[in-house]
XYZ file of N, CA, C and O in Angstrom:
484
model
N -24.156 15.149 -36.471
C -22.998 14.836 -37.277
C -22.288 16.132 -37.626
O -22.886 17.180 -37.686
N -20.993 16.053 -37.873
C -20.221 17.229 -38.226
C -19.843 17.179 -39.692
O -19.785 16.111 -40.293
N -19.617 18.351 -40.285
C -19.251 18.427 -41.694
C -17.765 18.165 -41.853
O -16.953 18.716 -41.117
N -17.414 17.337 -42.807
C -16.017 17.042 -43.091
C -15.612 17.839 -44.316
O -16.260 17.768 -45.345
N -14.535 18.651 -44.217
C -14.147 19.467 -45.356
C -13.673 18.603 -46.514
O -13.040 17.582 -46.309
N -14.002 19.002 -47.716
C -13.539 18.289 -48.905
C -12.199 18.879 -49.315
O -12.099 20.055 -49.619
N -11.158 18.071 -49.279
C -9.849 18.532 -49.709
C -9.781 18.413 -51.221
O -10.264 17.449 -51.793
N -9.190 19.385 -51.853
C -9.098 19.383 -53.304
C -8.304 18.164 -53.748
O -7.185 17.939 -53.301
N -8.927 17.350 -54.612
C -8.247 16.192 -55.176
C -8.111 15.006 -54.249
O -7.395 14.072 -54.556
N -8.771 15.011 -53.100
C -8.653 13.868 -52.204
C -9.911 13.727 -51.352
O -10.770 14.583 -51.333
N -9.983 12.630 -50.657
C -11.114 12.342 -49.782
C -10.931 13.052 -48.447
O -9.820 13.416 -48.075
N -12.018 13.245 -47.685
C -11.890 13.797 -46.332
C -10.968 12.897 -45.501
O -10.867 11.700 -45.749
N -10.297 13.467 -44.523
C -9.375 12.692 -43.698
C -10.159 11.847 -42.711
O -10.877 12.357 -41.856
N -10.034 10.553 -42.849
C -10.702 9.580 -41.986
C -9.684 8.481 -41.733
O -9.381 7.701 -42.630
N -9.114 8.462 -40.539
C -8.028 7.531 -40.226
C -8.348 6.719 -38.990
O -9.037 7.175 -38.092
N -7.774 5.534 -38.943
C -7.839 4.689 -37.752
C -6.410 4.331 -37.374
O -5.610 3.968 -38.240
N -6.103 4.465 -36.086
C -4.757 4.143 -35.621
C -4.817 3.629 -34.185
O -5.813 3.825 -33.484
N -3.769 2.947 -33.765
C -3.652 2.475 -32.382
C -2.652 3.367 -31.663
O -1.664 3.823 -32.249
N -2.937 3.633 -30.404
C -2.039 4.456 -29.596
C -2.210 4.151 -28.125
O -3.164 3.484 -27.723
N -1.286 4.643 -27.339
C -1.299 4.426 -25.896
C -1.934 5.623 -25.197
O -1.578 6.769 -25.476
N -2.858 5.354 -24.301
C -3.476 6.393 -23.490
C -2.456 6.843 -22.451
O -1.883 6.016 -21.731
N -2.191 8.158 -22.402
C -1.217 8.671 -21.439
C -1.793 9.859 -20.667
O -2.679 10.535 -21.128
N -1.251 10.044 -19.486
C -1.745 11.051 -18.543
C -0.768 12.213 -18.474
O 0.432 12.016 -18.269
N -1.286 13.434 -18.657
C -0.470 14.630 -18.502
C -0.740 15.202 -17.134
O -1.871 15.552 -16.803
N 0.298 15.331 -16.329
C 0.154 15.781 -14.947
C 0.438 17.272 -14.795
O 1.137 17.672 -13.883
N -0.102 18.085 -15.665
C 0.123 19.525 -15.599
C -0.859 20.187 -14.648
O -1.559 19.523 -13.887
N -0.925 21.524 -14.721
C -1.845 22.261 -13.851
C -3.309 21.886 -14.096
O -4.139 22.031 -13.213
N -3.610 21.416 -15.296
C -4.955 20.929 -15.614
C -4.779 19.504 -16.167
O -4.724 19.298 -17.371
N -4.658 18.511 -15.299
C -4.368 17.136 -15.742
C -5.405 16.607 -16.723
O -6.595 16.909 -16.611
N -4.945 15.807 -17.677
C -5.822 15.288 -18.723
C -5.198 14.044 -19.327
O -4.001 13.832 -19.226
N -6.023 13.214 -19.972
C -5.550 12.025 -20.680
C -5.570 12.283 -22.184
O -6.466 12.948 -22.690
N -4.594 11.693 -22.882
C -4.447 11.887 -24.324
C -4.003 10.608 -25.009
O -3.476 9.701 -24.369
N -4.188 10.578 -26.333
C -3.573 9.594 -27.218
C -2.858 10.407 -28.289
O -3.444 11.334 -28.863
N -1.604 10.087 -28.557
C -0.839 10.808 -29.580
C -1.200 10.286 -30.965
O -1.317 9.079 -31.173
N -1.372 11.221 -31.904
C -1.631 10.867 -33.301
C -0.291 10.460 -33.919
O 0.709 11.159 -33.723
N -0.242 9.336 -34.661
C 1.017 8.909 -35.279
C 1.594 9.985 -36.206
O 0.860 10.750 -36.840
N 2.906 10.017 -36.274
C 3.617 11.033 -37.058
C 3.151 11.083 -38.509
O 2.965 12.157 -39.071
N 2.932 9.927 -39.121
C 2.522 9.893 -40.529
C 1.183 10.609 -40.732
O 0.986 11.309 -41.725
N 0.258 10.479 -39.796
C -1.034 11.162 -39.892
C -0.894 12.649 -39.581
O -1.647 13.467 -40.114
N 0.068 13.001 -38.754
C 0.290 14.416 -38.433
C 0.729 15.203 -39.666
O 0.415 16.387 -39.783
N 1.432 14.568 -40.583
C 1.848 15.253 -41.810
C 0.626 15.747 -42.580
O 0.590 16.891 -43.036
N -0.383 14.881 -42.726
C -1.621 15.280 -43.400
C -2.382 16.326 -42.591
O -2.966 17.249 -43.143
N -2.361 16.185 -41.258
C -3.050 17.157 -40.410
C -2.442 18.548 -40.564
O -3.155 19.544 -40.592
N -1.125 18.614 -40.687
C -0.471 19.913 -40.883
C -0.958 20.568 -42.169
O -1.174 21.775 -42.220
N -1.155 19.761 -43.221
C -1.673 20.290 -44.483
C -3.098 20.809 -44.322
O -3.462 21.841 -44.873
N -3.936 20.076 -43.581
C -5.341 20.438 -43.406
C -5.548 21.584 -42.422
O -6.566 22.273 -42.477
N -4.600 21.790 -41.521
C -4.782 22.760 -40.436
C -5.130 24.150 -40.957
O -5.982 24.831 -40.390
N -4.520 24.557 -42.050
C -4.782 25.909 -42.548
C -6.224 26.086 -43.020
O -6.729 27.182 -43.106
N -6.892 24.967 -43.348
C -8.271 25.029 -43.823
C -9.292 24.824 -42.699
O -10.427 25.270 -42.807
N -8.908 24.106 -41.646
C -9.898 23.703 -40.641
C -9.629 24.200 -39.227
O -10.510 24.137 -38.385
N -8.435 24.684 -38.945
C -8.124 25.143 -37.590
C -8.936 26.390 -37.257
O -9.102 27.277 -38.081
N -9.437 26.450 -36.037
C -10.190 27.624 -35.610
C -9.346 28.503 -34.697
O -9.848 29.418 -34.075
N -8.065 28.240 -34.617
C -7.160 29.050 -33.808
C -6.267 28.199 -32.934
O -6.592 27.061 -32.617
N -5.112 28.748 -32.596
C -4.131 28.084 -31.740
C -3.704 26.721 -32.275
O -3.206 25.883 -31.531
N -3.964 26.437 -33.549
C -3.588 25.160 -34.145
C -4.547 24.024 -33.847
O -4.312 22.887 -34.244
N -5.643 24.317 -33.143
C -6.627 23.288 -32.798
C -7.383 22.860 -34.048
O -7.768 23.690 -34.869
N -7.597 21.548 -34.203
C -8.290 21.009 -35.370
C -9.533 20.243 -34.913
O -9.423 19.240 -34.208
N -10.733 20.696 -35.299
C -11.958 19.979 -34.933
C -11.958 18.576 -35.539
O -11.537 18.389 -36.678
N -12.428 17.612 -34.763
C -12.461 16.229 -35.236
C -13.568 15.454 -34.542
O -13.999 15.804 -33.441
N -14.013 14.423 -35.206
C -14.914 13.446 -34.597
C -14.049 12.229 -34.282
O -13.325 11.729 -35.147
N -14.106 11.779 -33.053
C -13.260 10.686 -32.571
C -14.140 9.531 -32.117
O -15.196 9.738 -31.530
N -13.666 8.324 -32.368
C -14.333 7.134 -31.857
C -13.290 6.224 -31.233
O -12.254 5.929 -31.842
N -13.559 5.802 -30.007
C -12.783 4.772 -29.322
C -13.795 3.752 -28.840
O -14.733 4.101 -28.127
N -13.602 2.522 -29.252
C -14.583 1.489 -28.903
C -15.925 1.838 -29.494
O -16.040 2.174 -30.672
N -16.962 1.833 -28.662
C -18.315 2.159 -29.122
C -18.687 3.618 -28.858
O -19.809 4.025 -29.124
N -17.742 4.394 -28.328
C -18.031 5.772 -27.961
C -17.477 6.743 -29.001
O -16.313 6.682 -29.356
N -18.336 7.655 -29.448
C -17.993 8.631 -30.470
C -18.300 10.024 -29.921
O -19.335 10.221 -29.288
N -17.399 10.977 -30.148
C -17.627 12.337 -29.665
C -16.874 13.341 -30.536
O -15.991 12.992 -31.279
N -17.293 14.602 -30.425
C -16.620 15.699 -31.111
C -15.653 16.355 -30.146
O -15.971 16.571 -28.980
N -14.466 16.671 -30.639
C -13.446 17.328 -29.836
C -12.535 18.083 -30.782
O -12.872 18.290 -31.944
N -11.399 18.496 -30.289
C -10.389 19.116 -31.132
C -9.047 18.465 -30.854
O -8.718 18.159 -29.699
N -8.283 18.247 -31.914
C -6.920 17.748 -31.781
C -6.056 18.917 -31.325
O -6.198 20.029 -31.828
N -5.189 18.670 -30.368
C -4.324 19.715 -29.825
C -2.937 19.592 -30.436
O -2.388 18.482 -30.509
N -2.337 20.705 -30.860
C -0.958 20.636 -31.331
C -0.013 20.434 -30.145
O -0.219 21.021 -29.071
N 0.989 19.562 -30.327
C 1.985 19.343 -29.263
C 3.273 18.826 -29.879
O 3.275 17.808 -30.580
N 4.360 19.535 -29.632
C 5.702 19.112 -30.066
C 5.770 18.772 -31.546
O 6.373 17.771 -31.941
N 5.109 19.553 -32.388
C 5.146 19.330 -33.829
C 4.147 18.297 -34.326
O 4.048 18.045 -35.520
N 3.407 17.677 -33.428
C 2.399 16.688 -33.796
C 1.048 17.100 -33.243
O 0.795 18.284 -32.977
N 0.175 16.116 -33.062
C -1.155 16.371 -32.505
C -1.495 15.296 -31.492
O -1.024 14.159 -31.591
N -2.336 15.662 -30.524
C -2.803 14.719 -29.515
C -4.323 14.795 -29.425
O -4.920 15.830 -29.689
N -4.925 13.657 -29.072
C -6.376 13.536 -28.935
C -6.714 13.541 -27.441
O -6.288 12.635 -26.714
N -7.462 14.537 -26.959
C -7.886 14.513 -25.555
C -8.985 13.465 -25.363
O -9.906 13.362 -26.162
N -8.856 12.690 -24.292
C -9.837 11.636 -23.997
C -10.445 11.937 -22.632
O -9.805 11.772 -21.595
N -11.700 12.405 -22.655
C -12.338 12.845 -21.417
C -12.765 11.680 -20.530
O -12.841 10.527 -20.972
N -13.049 12.009 -19.274
C -13.380 11.003 -18.263
C -14.565 10.136 -18.669
O -14.565 8.924 -18.438
N -15.583 10.741 -19.278
C -16.771 9.980 -19.666
C -16.411 8.860 -20.654
O -16.918 7.742 -20.537
N -15.536 9.149 -21.575
C -15.103 8.139 -22.553
C -14.296 7.049 -21.848
O -14.519 5.855 -22.069
N -13.375 7.457 -20.987
C -12.557 6.466 -20.264
C -13.437 5.552 -19.416
O -13.212 4.341 -19.353
N -14.474 6.116 -18.803
C -15.381 5.321 -17.971
C -16.183 4.345 -18.833
O -16.269 3.155 -18.524
N -16.784 4.840 -19.917
C -17.603 3.987 -20.797
C -16.800 2.830 -21.392
O -17.306 1.735 -21.566
N -15.534 3.113 -21.736
C -14.694 2.121 -22.414
C -13.741 1.394 -21.468
O -12.929 0.594 -21.910
N -13.844 1.685 -20.163
C -13.022 1.034 -19.131
C -11.527 1.184 -19.429
O -10.778 0.205 -19.424
N -11.109 2.435 -19.672
C -9.727 2.720 -20.049
C -8.929 3.256 -18.869
O -9.451 3.991 -18.032
N -7.650 2.881 -18.843
C -6.730 3.359 -17.822
C -5.435 3.804 -18.475
O -5.127 3.422 -19.611
N -4.666 4.584 -17.740
C -3.371 5.056 -18.197
C -2.537 3.875 -18.695
O -2.456 2.848 -18.033
N -1.971 4.014 -19.894
C -1.121 2.963 -20.446
C -1.836 1.970 -21.345
O -1.190 1.163 -22.014
N -3.169 2.005 -21.368
C -3.919 1.100 -22.247
C -3.676 1.463 -23.714
O -3.564 2.637 -24.062
N -3.612 0.450 -24.568
C -3.552 0.675 -26.007
C -4.981 0.721 -26.524
O -5.786 -0.152 -26.218
N -5.289 1.780 -27.277
C -6.640 1.966 -27.803
C -6.594 2.137 -29.312
O -5.591 2.575 -29.869
N -7.684 1.768 -29.969
C -7.846 2.021 -31.394
C -8.699 3.269 -31.532
O -9.788 3.344 -30.963
N -8.195 4.237 -32.281
C -8.854 5.534 -32.441
C -9.263 5.700 -33.897
O -8.443 5.530 -34.801
N -10.530 6.035 -34.125
C -10.974 6.468 -35.456
C -11.096 7.981 -35.394
O -11.725 8.517 -34.488
N -10.481 8.653 -36.355
C -10.411 10.107 -36.352
C -10.886 10.635 -37.698
O -10.374 10.259 -38.728
N -11.904 11.515 -37.649
C -12.374 12.220 -38.857
C -12.161 13.703 -38.641
O -12.720 14.267 -37.714
N -11.358 14.302 -39.508
C -11.134 15.741 -39.421
C -12.360 16.433 -39.964
O -12.893 16.060 -41.006
N -12.814 17.452 -39.233
C -14.087 18.072 -39.589
C -14.096 19.536 -39.206
O -13.266 19.997 -38.440
N -15.104 20.242 -39.742
C -15.359 21.609 -39.303
C -16.505 21.578 -38.309
O -17.419 20.778 -38.428
N -16.429 22.446 -37.342
C -17.452 22.466 -36.301
C -18.697 23.185 -36.806
O -18.612 24.272 -37.341
N -19.875 22.555 -36.617
C -21.130 23.152 -37.085
C -22.028 23.579 -35.933
O -23.154 23.963 -36.141
N -21.548 23.478 -34.745
C -22.362 23.852 -33.590
C -21.809 23.192 -32.350
O -20.678 22.724 -32.338
N -22.595 23.138 -31.325
C -22.154 22.564 -30.058
C -21.856 21.082 -30.222
O -22.515 20.379 -30.971
N -20.854 20.631 -29.517
C -20.531 19.202 -29.530
C -21.690 18.425 -28.934
O -22.342 18.871 -28.010
N -21.924 17.251 -29.469
C -23.042 16.480 -28.960
C -22.652 15.673 -27.754
O -23.478 15.023 -27.135
N -21.378 15.626 -27.391
C -20.947 14.904 -26.203
C -20.663 13.447 -26.508
O -20.661 13.019 -27.643
N -20.390 12.679 -25.474
C -20.063 11.268 -25.625
C -21.321 10.442 -25.690
O -22.157 10.505 -24.792
N -21.480 9.696 -26.748
C -22.634 8.833 -26.880
C -22.190 7.504 -27.457
O -21.309 7.451 -28.306
N -22.761 6.388 -26.991
C -22.436 5.119 -27.613
C -22.831 5.160 -29.095
O -23.859 5.733 -29.443
N -22.034 4.555 -29.940
C -22.263 4.573 -31.375
C -23.588 3.946 -31.739
O -24.291 4.407 -32.614
N -23.958 2.886 -31.032
C -25.187 2.176 -31.418
C -26.402 2.585 -30.590
O -27.407 1.901 -30.589
N -26.318 3.722 -29.876
C -27.485 4.201 -29.131
C -28.632 4.499 -30.084
O -28.441 5.103 -31.131
N -29.814 4.092 -29.729
C -30.992 4.355 -30.578
C -31.996 5.183 -29.844
O -32.136 5.208 -28.701
């Protein structure tokens, strides 16, 4: 588990939102889900406390039954969630699919544990 920073006067950031999975066809192609603008406002406030550089924000993400640690990437004044191949395979996701994302902003305490089903025992 990762540590979630305590914001003064408020609860740790834990949000759920729906978004469309999209494919970036750059030199290093990747799939992403954009964080809604309203949540990006709070992320901008938290970034100064949790970013480890380049505006990247450590987070724990859950889509379907798969949960993993990653970093939110800054893009065009907002943030995007990278969705790796292992997650897309486990959750049977394709470009253009609408997904529900649970996002917890956190500080990194060590190596990411990778993609694991939430109910794995």
